Amino acid sequence: MSSEATVTAANRPAGAPAGSSSPADVTMRLWRGDASGGGFVDYTIENLGGEVVLDVVHRIQAEQAPDLAVRWNCKAGKCGSCSAEVNGKPRLMCMTRMSTLELSEPITISPMRGNPVIRDLVTDVSFHFAVARRIPAFHPGPREADGTYRMAQVDVERVQEFRKCIECFLCQNVCHVIRDHEENKPAFAGPRFFARLAELEMHPLDTLDRRELISRDLGVGLCNITKCCSEVCPEGIHITDNAIIPLKERVVDARYDPIAWLGRKIRRRPSPTPAYVTAALAPAAATGEVISTEPAPRATS
Amino acid sequence: MAEYESHTLDVLIIGAGGAGLRAAIEASATGARTALVCKSLLGKAHTVMAEGGVAAALGNVWPEDNWEVHFRDTMRGGKMLNNWRMAQLHAQEAPDRVLELEEWGAVFDRTADGRILQRDFGGHRYARLAHVGDRTGLELLRTCQQRAVSLGIEVFMECKIVRLLTDATGAVNGAVGFWRESGTFVVFGAKSVVIAAGGVGKTWKFTSNSWEGTGDGHALALWAGADMIDMECVQFHPTGMVWPPSARGILVTEGVRGDGGVLRNSDGERFMFNYIPDFYAKETADTIEEGDQWYENKTDFRRPPELLPRDEVARSINSEVKAGRGSPHGGIYLDIASRRSPEYIKRRLPSMYHQFKELADVDITVEAMEIGPTCHYIMGGIRVDADTAATTVPGLFAAGEAAGGMHGANRLGGNSLSDLLVFGRRAGQYAAEHALGRPDDVEIDRTQVDAVVGHALAPFARDGENPYAVHHALQETMQSLVGIIRTESELLEAREALDALEERAAASGVEGHRQFNPGWHLALDLESMLAVARCTTLGAIERKESRGGHTRDDFPGPDPEFAKVNMVTRMHDGAVVVAAEPLPEMPDELKTLFEEAH
Ligand code: SF4
Ligand code: SF4
Ligand code: FES
């Protein structure tokens, strides 16, 4: 395998990028192996420019290592399949441009360390799916008399931040509570699921009380607010500030004051508007002027 | 020979995107033993790529909207080739399906009075798309996923189905697949099987589809004896990224145009005004001034031509580029930067802002995007009964992109998310009903299973070329010979090229072992893509007219005779054959909706 791993630059088209910042060839140092062990293998491949890490991995797969295992789906940062550690940093390979990396050195790509390895860059993510099954689903109250649910845009925006999650599990991977502590996994949901729980708890229509579960079984108390999860989130979700800290507060409140919890659940609802007002509002709404002025927070990393 | 892992079920659903999940939710509610099987992890399906919204005549923004208007828009957008009954059921049931999602936790953007906000999209007369910013598909998929999980539905992830199994009568009674992780085989016995395996885009070179879009569902049904219809009707979405090369084909939501973005050629001209077809002239603005006023006042002004249905826009872009008025990388410009404030763009189109920033280093609040057509969706698909989603093979059902008929010759944006909810639910319901009507568990024919396993493992024993090379050759062939604009000589050339490619694929070999071996997976996916390519090419040769997503250079206009037929492809004596068969005829009371048009 490694004997084929070097491609010469002989057939490189004229005008291909050259120079120190954009060398003719790049070396990708990929972890190959399975649960029983493995190691890094270098692949040298032409640097075509304008690519993301996943493109280069795919070219290695097509030209040099057809059995290289890697997960991906959307190639647009929307499905959360292609998580790996690029030069030790947890990233989506499809959203990591080669031009942002130092190409004169080998680029190391390894599987997410927080999960058991299956093969090469593919890891076992079953822990996360198991946690998802432990969370009681959304449970809304009754509809309005006209058959609708009414919620204000300001109220749903808090919830929408968490629903942007693409389940890449990068946050789960960096959280030190479970990264190297397999023993904590049964008692700790991890940041992705704290975001999910916060979403449910803050949903204006939800009626369930999950506080006991959050504090006792899912271990929100084990989080010591290092914010590593928020830093790696490709969706820019403020997991620690907007999900975990409010959850911690809520759980503490619960111990003393169940009424306070109820007060938080019952959120300001817009009063139903008569039909003639709705019609008058329609053109404005159709141009997409939603009520909030707050732009949705985005990742810039 | 070794024993196989096996599972006995009432309903097996292949594909865990929106349609599959919705089918599973419905089937399991009846008490049927239901399981989902999918090639990827749960929650990664291509449904996440749907950005703009889900079309449903809720009438929240425009009280004038109702199912009849939606039905009419859908049929007109589909160039009247749609199965009218599917289009009717879809328009009637979509609002309930959307409201139900809300009950399961979906959080749509809101109107000022707290209801679900709806946005404009091409071909829809009123603002009709319920949405969540520009990530509606993710919201829909996650909602159905969380619902399915809460119902305890079994999901077999990262499992590729190789063939369906049939009983002595020809009815489908199960499937054989393998775990991608281990490469070991698994047999599913099921009284009903639902195909909800999505699209076929990977058969073309430039596509918005993920690696999963290899037409597995279409091929499985075809091989099991089911009819396909109108496989020549393939949607090239007008706005895919064209630069950088690695991002080529990735979708740019139609929401950019719905929210004010316009198309310009290299002269800066809004060229769509030169391409308004007669069919849409009455409802399309013919001056820039009128088009621009429409965003604020839809009653007194007509919509700008940038919001014509996708087939029209894609062809117009193609013509501009051919005429030498394209962008440096062979696309044209989509400009929202000069038309809306940066704050508005970032709020309305956050994923697009992010996608261009990350992948192309382009700030869409400052610069125009370079875009061009990308293979996005297949309107054609497995022939189904409109009400029950039953295919022409007993025990086999189909829904979502894998099923044909709903969208006719061209799909309107937003109608696919509603399609998969409406017909996913129906497929689940009728598949369960069919299964529960059969008291005994199915009997699996062991020799069929052994034959499938032998076939699937064959690539390891061959030392032919790498399947990646054959796949690239197939994509080149389909892109250049069976692309947006087609012509007889090229289609015949494609048909011959497919013969050769089939031989190459049958000789191709893979190295390595069975655990998570993408080369091997591709060798098997390639069979599906070749089957799809064959159906599309044969249908395209026979449909000697231009209609929606099928454009013939040698027959540039629509032909009323072809408006009356589906191009049906099916297996006959081991080969795919094609025949024109009559479309179901619309009842008179629905026909009147088209007379009083606008
Ligand atoms: S903030 Fe909490 S959940 Fe996030 S990484 Fe740190 S310890 Fe883990
Ligand atoms: S919260 Fe962010 S980092 Fe964690 S899984 Fe979701 S998208 Fe990924
Ligand atoms: S492939 Fe979907 S996030 Fe990277």
Short mmCIF file of N, CA, C and O in Angstrom, two decimals, chain A residues 147-242:
data_model
loop_
_atom_site.label_atom_id
_atom_site.label_comp_id
_atom_site.label_asym_id
_atom_site.label_seq_id
_atom_site.Cartn_x
_atom_site.Cartn_y
_atom_site.Cartn_z
N GLY A 147 -56.79 25.64 16.11
CA GLY A 147 -56.02 24.50 15.61
C GLY A 147 -54.54 24.79 15.40
O GLY A 147 -53.80 23.92 14.99
N THR A 148 -54.09 26.00 15.70
CA THR A 148 -52.67 26.32 15.51
C THR A 148 -51.94 26.29 16.84
O THR A 148 -52.56 26.24 17.91
N TYR A 149 -50.63 26.30 16.73
CA TYR A 149 -49.79 26.64 17.88
C TYR A 149 -49.25 28.03 17.64
O TYR A 149 -48.78 28.32 16.54
N ARG A 150 -49.29 28.86 18.64
CA ARG A 150 -48.74 30.22 18.47
C ARG A 150 -47.46 30.35 19.28
O ARG A 150 -47.43 30.00 20.46
N MET A 151 -46.45 30.87 18.62
CA MET A 151 -45.20 31.17 19.33
C MET A 151 -44.63 32.44 18.71
O MET A 151 -44.77 32.66 17.51
N ALA A 152 -43.96 33.24 19.52
CA ALA A 152 -43.34 34.46 18.98
C ALA A 152 -41.95 34.13 18.44
O ALA A 152 -41.27 33.25 18.96
N GLN A 153 -41.55 34.83 17.39
CA GLN A 153 -40.25 34.58 16.80
C GLN A 153 -39.12 34.71 17.84
O GLN A 153 -38.21 33.89 17.86
N VAL A 154 -39.22 35.71 18.72
CA VAL A 154 -38.16 35.86 19.73
C VAL A 154 -38.03 34.61 20.59
O VAL A 154 -36.93 34.23 20.97
N ASP A 155 -39.14 33.99 20.90
CA ASP A 155 -39.10 32.81 21.75
C ASP A 155 -38.55 31.60 21.01
O ASP A 155 -37.84 30.78 21.59
N VAL A 156 -38.91 31.47 19.73
CA VAL A 156 -38.42 30.28 19.03
C VAL A 156 -36.95 30.42 18.66
O VAL A 156 -36.25 29.42 18.51
N GLU A 157 -36.44 31.62 18.57
CA GLU A 157 -35.04 31.77 18.18
C GLU A 157 -34.08 31.13 19.18
O GLU A 157 -33.06 30.57 18.80
N ARG A 158 -34.42 31.21 20.45
CA ARG A 158 -33.58 30.56 21.46
C ARG A 158 -33.51 29.06 21.20
O ARG A 158 -32.45 28.45 21.33
N VAL A 159 -34.64 28.50 20.85
CA VAL A 159 -34.72 27.07 20.60
C VAL A 159 -34.04 26.72 19.27
O VAL A 159 -33.32 25.72 19.16
N GLN A 160 -34.24 27.59 18.28
CA GLN A 160 -33.67 27.32 16.96
C GLN A 160 -32.14 27.25 17.00
O GLN A 160 -31.53 26.53 16.23
N GLU A 161 -31.54 28.01 17.90
CA GLU A 161 -30.07 27.94 17.97
C GLU A 161 -29.63 26.50 18.19
O GLU A 161 -28.71 26.01 17.55
N PHE A 162 -30.30 25.80 19.08
CA PHE A 162 -29.89 24.42 19.38
C PHE A 162 -30.30 23.45 18.28
O PHE A 162 -29.66 22.43 18.06
N ARG A 163 -31.37 23.77 17.59
CA ARG A 163 -31.83 22.88 16.53
C ARG A 163 -30.98 22.99 15.26
O ARG A 163 -31.18 22.24 14.32
N LYS A 164 -30.03 23.91 15.26
CA LYS A 164 -29.08 23.96 14.14
C LYS A 164 -28.10 22.79 14.19
O LYS A 164 -27.36 22.55 13.24
N CYS A 165 -28.05 22.13 15.34
CA CYS A 165 -27.05 21.07 15.55
C CYS A 165 -27.09 20.04 14.44
O CYS A 165 -28.14 19.51 14.09
N ILE A 166 -25.92 19.74 13.86
CA ILE A 166 -25.85 18.76 12.78
C ILE A 166 -25.37 17.39 13.28
O ILE A 166 -25.06 16.50 12.50
N GLU A 167 -25.28 17.24 14.58
CA GLU A 167 -24.86 15.97 15.19
C GLU A 167 -23.54 15.45 14.63
O GLU A 167 -23.40 14.29 14.25
N CYS A 168 -22.58 16.36 14.59
CA CYS A 168 -21.22 15.96 14.18
C CYS A 168 -20.48 15.32 15.35
O CYS A 168 -19.47 14.67 15.18
N PHE A 169 -20.96 15.59 16.56
CA PHE A 169 -20.38 15.06 17.80
C PHE A 169 -18.95 15.53 18.07
O PHE A 169 -18.23 14.93 18.87
N LEU A 170 -18.55 16.62 17.41
CA LEU A 170 -17.22 17.17 17.72
C LEU A 170 -17.17 17.63 19.17
O LEU A 170 -16.16 17.48 19.85
N CYS A 171 -18.29 18.19 19.66
CA CYS A 171 -18.33 18.67 21.04
C CYS A 171 -18.20 17.50 22.02
O CYS A 171 -17.50 17.60 23.03
N GLN A 172 -18.86 16.41 21.69
CA GLN A 172 -18.78 15.22 22.54
C GLN A 172 -17.33 14.72 22.59
O GLN A 172 -16.84 14.24 23.60
N ASN A 173 -16.67 14.85 21.42
CA ASN A 173 -15.31 14.36 21.27
C ASN A 173 -14.31 15.15 22.11
O ASN A 173 -13.35 14.60 22.63
N VAL A 174 -14.51 16.46 22.25
CA VAL A 174 -13.52 17.26 22.99
C VAL A 174 -13.81 17.35 24.48
O VAL A 174 -12.94 17.73 25.25
N CYS A 175 -15.02 17.03 24.88
CA CYS A 175 -15.36 17.23 26.29
C CYS A 175 -14.53 16.30 27.18
O CYS A 175 -14.63 15.08 27.09
N HIS A 176 -13.73 16.90 28.04
CA HIS A 176 -12.78 16.11 28.84
C HIS A 176 -13.48 15.16 29.81
O HIS A 176 -12.87 14.21 30.28
N VAL A 177 -14.75 15.44 30.11
CA VAL A 177 -15.46 14.57 31.07
C VAL A 177 -15.54 13.14 30.53
O VAL A 177 -15.45 12.18 31.28
N ILE A 178 -15.67 13.03 29.22
CA ILE A 178 -15.76 11.68 28.65
C ILE A 178 -14.65 11.34 27.65
O ILE A 178 -14.49 10.20 27.27
N ARG A 179 -13.85 12.36 27.23
CA ARG A 179 -12.86 12.10 26.17
C ARG A 179 -11.93 10.95 26.55
O ARG A 179 -11.70 10.06 25.76
N ASP A 180 -11.40 11.00 27.76
CA ASP A 180 -10.52 9.91 28.16
C ASP A 180 -11.07 9.17 29.37
O ASP A 180 -10.34 8.55 30.11
N HIS A 181 -12.37 9.34 29.57
CA HIS A 181 -12.97 8.71 30.75
C HIS A 181 -14.21 7.92 30.36
O HIS A 181 -15.34 8.36 30.56
N GLU A 182 -13.96 6.77 29.81
CA GLU A 182 -15.02 5.86 29.40
C GLU A 182 -15.99 5.63 30.58
O GLU A 182 -17.19 5.53 30.39
N GLU A 183 -15.44 5.62 31.79
CA GLU A 183 -16.27 5.30 32.97
C GLU A 183 -17.33 6.35 33.24
O GLU A 183 -18.32 6.09 33.91
N ASN A 184 -17.14 7.58 32.74
CA ASN A 184 -18.15 8.62 32.98
C ASN A 184 -19.32 8.54 32.02
O ASN A 184 -20.34 9.19 32.22
N LYS A 185 -19.16 7.78 30.96
CA LYS A 185 -20.18 7.82 29.91
C LYS A 185 -21.60 7.44 30.37
O LYS A 185 -22.55 8.09 29.96
N PRO A 186 -21.76 6.44 31.23
CA PRO A 186 -23.14 6.11 31.61
C PRO A 186 -23.85 7.22 32.36
O PRO A 186 -25.07 7.29 32.37
N ALA A 187 -23.09 8.13 32.98
CA ALA A 187 -23.71 9.14 33.83
C ALA A 187 -23.59 10.55 33.26
O ALA A 187 -23.76 11.54 33.97
N PHE A 188 -23.28 10.67 31.98
CA PHE A 188 -23.03 12.00 31.42
C PHE A 188 -23.52 12.04 29.98
O PHE A 188 -23.09 11.24 29.14
N ALA A 189 -24.43 12.97 29.68
CA ALA A 189 -25.00 13.01 28.33
C ALA A 189 -24.05 13.63 27.32
O ALA A 189 -24.03 13.26 26.15
N GLY A 190 -23.25 14.60 27.77
CA GLY A 190 -22.36 15.29 26.85
C GLY A 190 -23.01 16.53 26.27
O GLY A 190 -24.24 16.66 26.25
N PRO A 191 -22.16 17.47 25.81
CA PRO A 191 -22.66 18.79 25.39
C PRO A 191 -23.73 18.74 24.30
O PRO A 191 -24.69 19.53 24.36
N ARG A 192 -23.61 17.86 23.31
CA ARG A 192 -24.64 17.84 22.27
C ARG A 192 -26.02 17.62 22.89
O ARG A 192 -27.01 18.21 22.49
N PHE A 193 -26.05 16.76 23.89
CA PHE A 193 -27.36 16.43 24.45
C PHE A 193 -27.79 17.41 25.53
O PHE A 193 -28.98 17.55 25.81
N PHE A 194 -26.85 18.16 26.08
CA PHE A 194 -27.27 19.28 26.91
C PHE A 194 -27.95 20.33 26.03
O PHE A 194 -28.93 20.95 26.43
N ALA A 195 -27.42 20.49 24.84
CA ALA A 195 -28.06 21.43 23.91
C ALA A 195 -29.47 20.94 23.56
O ALA A 195 -30.43 21.72 23.53
N ARG A 196 -29.60 19.67 23.34
CA ARG A 196 -30.92 19.10 23.04
C ARG A 196 -31.88 19.29 24.23
O ARG A 196 -33.04 19.65 24.07
N LEU A 197 -31.36 19.03 25.42
CA LEU A 197 -32.21 19.18 26.61
C LEU A 197 -32.60 20.64 26.82
O LEU A 197 -33.74 20.94 27.16
N ALA A 198 -31.65 21.53 26.58
CA ALA A 198 -31.96 22.96 26.74
C ALA A 198 -33.04 23.36 25.74
O ALA A 198 -33.96 24.12 26.06
N GLU A 199 -32.92 22.82 24.53
CA GLU A 199 -33.91 23.10 23.49
C GLU A 199 -35.31 22.70 23.98
O GLU A 199 -36.27 23.46 23.84
N LEU A 200 -35.40 21.51 24.53
CA LEU A 200 -36.70 21.03 25.00
C LEU A 200 -37.19 21.85 26.18
O LEU A 200 -38.37 22.24 26.26
N GLU A 201 -36.28 22.13 27.10
CA GLU A 201 -36.66 22.89 28.30
C GLU A 201 -37.10 24.31 27.95
O GLU A 201 -37.94 24.88 28.62
N MET A 202 -36.52 24.89 26.91
CA MET A 202 -36.85 26.27 26.57
C MET A 202 -37.95 26.36 25.52
O MET A 202 -38.35 27.45 25.14
N HIS A 203 -38.40 25.24 25.04
CA HIS A 203 -39.44 25.26 24.01
C HIS A 203 -40.73 25.82 24.61
O HIS A 203 -41.22 25.32 25.62
N PRO A 204 -41.27 26.87 24.02
CA PRO A 204 -42.44 27.51 24.62
C PRO A 204 -43.64 26.57 24.78
O PRO A 204 -44.52 26.86 25.60
N LEU A 205 -43.70 25.50 24.04
CA LEU A 205 -44.89 24.65 24.10
C LEU A 205 -44.70 23.36 24.89
O LEU A 205 -45.64 22.63 25.13
N ASP A 206 -43.46 23.08 25.28
CA ASP A 206 -43.21 21.79 25.93
C ASP A 206 -43.74 21.79 27.36
O ASP A 206 -43.73 22.81 28.04
N THR A 207 -44.21 20.63 27.81
CA THR A 207 -44.82 20.56 29.14
C THR A 207 -44.11 19.60 30.12
O THR A 207 -44.49 19.52 31.27
N LEU A 208 -43.12 18.87 29.63
CA LEU A 208 -42.50 17.89 30.52
C LEU A 208 -41.47 18.53 31.46
O LEU A 208 -40.89 19.55 31.14
N ASP A 209 -41.23 17.87 32.56
CA ASP A 209 -40.20 18.31 33.50
C ASP A 209 -39.07 17.28 33.46
O ASP A 209 -39.24 16.15 33.90
N ARG A 210 -37.93 17.67 32.91
CA ARG A 210 -36.82 16.71 32.77
C ARG A 210 -35.68 17.02 33.75
O ARG A 210 -34.58 16.53 33.59
N ARG A 211 -35.94 17.87 34.74
CA ARG A 211 -34.83 18.35 35.57
C ARG A 211 -34.15 17.25 36.36
O ARG A 211 -32.95 17.22 36.49
N GLU A 212 -34.96 16.35 36.88
CA GLU A 212 -34.42 15.25 37.66
C GLU A 212 -33.44 14.43 36.80
O GLU A 212 -32.32 14.12 37.21
N LEU A 213 -33.89 14.14 35.61
CA LEU A 213 -33.08 13.37 34.67
C LEU A 213 -31.77 14.12 34.36
O LEU A 213 -30.68 13.54 34.35
N ILE A 214 -31.90 15.42 34.13
CA ILE A 214 -30.74 16.22 33.73
C ILE A 214 -29.70 16.23 34.84
O ILE A 214 -28.50 16.08 34.59
N SER A 215 -30.14 16.40 36.07
CA SER A 215 -29.15 16.50 37.15
C SER A 215 -28.68 15.13 37.61
O SER A 215 -27.49 14.92 37.79
N ARG A 216 -29.62 14.18 37.76
CA ARG A 216 -29.23 12.92 38.39
C ARG A 216 -28.65 11.93 37.39
O ARG A 216 -27.59 11.36 37.61
N ASP A 217 -29.33 11.74 36.24
CA ASP A 217 -28.92 10.68 35.33
C ASP A 217 -27.99 11.16 34.22
O ASP A 217 -27.19 10.39 33.71
N LEU A 218 -28.14 12.40 33.83
CA LEU A 218 -27.39 12.84 32.65
C LEU A 218 -26.23 13.77 33.02
O LEU A 218 -25.53 14.28 32.16
N GLY A 219 -26.06 14.01 34.33
CA GLY A 219 -24.82 14.54 34.85
C GLY A 219 -24.43 15.95 34.46
O GLY A 219 -23.24 16.23 34.27
N VAL A 220 -25.38 16.88 34.37
CA VAL A 220 -24.99 18.24 33.99
C VAL A 220 -23.99 18.82 35.00
O VAL A 220 -23.16 19.65 34.66
N GLY A 221 -24.06 18.31 36.24
CA GLY A 221 -23.15 18.80 37.27
C GLY A 221 -21.69 18.47 37.02
O GLY A 221 -20.79 19.15 37.53
N LEU A 222 -21.43 17.44 36.22
CA LEU A 222 -20.03 17.08 35.95
C LEU A 222 -19.34 18.08 35.02
O LEU A 222 -18.12 18.14 34.95
N CYS A 223 -20.12 18.85 34.31
CA CYS A 223 -19.53 19.86 33.41
C CYS A 223 -18.95 20.97 34.25
O CYS A 223 -19.65 21.54 35.09
N ASN A 224 -17.69 21.30 34.00
CA ASN A 224 -17.12 22.42 34.75
C ASN A 224 -16.81 23.61 33.84
O ASN A 224 -15.86 24.34 34.04
N ILE A 225 -17.65 23.77 32.83
CA ILE A 225 -17.73 25.01 32.06
C ILE A 225 -16.40 25.39 31.42
O ILE A 225 -16.01 26.56 31.43
N THR A 226 -15.71 24.45 30.86
CA THR A 226 -14.45 24.78 30.20
C THR A 226 -14.68 25.41 28.83
O THR A 226 -13.77 25.98 28.25
N LYS A 227 -15.88 25.24 28.27
CA LYS A 227 -16.26 25.80 26.97
C LYS A 227 -15.54 25.18 25.77
O LYS A 227 -15.60 25.73 24.67
N CYS A 228 -14.83 24.10 25.96
CA CYS A 228 -14.16 23.47 24.82
C CYS A 228 -15.18 23.04 23.77
O CYS A 228 -14.94 23.10 22.57
N CYS A 229 -16.34 22.62 24.24
CA CYS A 229 -17.39 22.17 23.31
C CYS A 229 -17.84 23.31 22.42
O CYS A 229 -17.92 23.18 21.20
N SER A 230 -18.10 24.47 23.02
CA SER A 230 -18.57 25.61 22.24
C SER A 230 -17.53 26.03 21.21
O SER A 230 -17.87 26.44 20.10
N GLU A 231 -16.26 25.91 21.59
CA GLU A 231 -15.21 26.34 20.67
C GLU A 231 -15.15 25.51 19.40
O GLU A 231 -14.80 26.03 18.35
N VAL A 232 -15.46 24.22 19.48
CA VAL A 232 -15.34 23.40 18.27
C VAL A 232 -16.64 23.30 17.47
O VAL A 232 -16.63 22.78 16.36
N CYS A 233 -17.73 23.80 18.01
CA CYS A 233 -19.00 23.57 17.33
C CYS A 233 -19.02 24.26 15.96
O CYS A 233 -18.91 25.48 15.88
N PRO A 234 -19.14 23.50 14.87
CA PRO A 234 -19.11 24.12 13.54
C PRO A 234 -20.36 24.94 13.26
O PRO A 234 -20.37 25.76 12.34
N GLU A 235 -21.40 24.76 14.04
CA GLU A 235 -22.61 25.55 13.86
C GLU A 235 -22.61 26.78 14.75
O GLU A 235 -23.59 27.53 14.78
N GLY A 236 -21.54 26.97 15.50
CA GLY A 236 -21.45 28.16 16.34
C GLY A 236 -22.48 28.21 17.44
O GLY A 236 -22.87 29.29 17.90
N ILE A 237 -22.92 27.06 17.88
CA ILE A 237 -23.90 27.03 18.97
C ILE A 237 -23.16 27.34 20.28
O ILE A 237 -22.12 26.75 20.55
N HIS A 238 -23.70 28.27 21.04
CA HIS A 238 -23.06 28.62 22.32
C HIS A 238 -23.52 27.61 23.36
O HIS A 238 -24.36 27.91 24.21
N ILE A 239 -22.95 26.42 23.26
CA ILE A 239 -23.44 25.31 24.06
C ILE A 239 -23.33 25.62 25.56
O ILE A 239 -24.28 25.46 26.32
N THR A 240 -22.17 26.09 25.96
CA THR A 240 -21.94 26.30 27.39
C THR A 240 -22.79 27.46 27.92
O THR A 240 -23.54 27.31 28.88
N ASP A 241 -22.68 28.60 27.25
CA ASP A 241 -23.38 29.79 27.77
C ASP A 241 -24.89 29.69 27.64
O ASP A 241 -25.62 30.07 28.55
N ASN A 242 -25.35 29.22 26.47
CA ASN A 242 -26.79 29.29 26.23
C ASN A 242 -27.55 28.02 26.60
O ASN A 242 -28.75 28.06 26.75
#
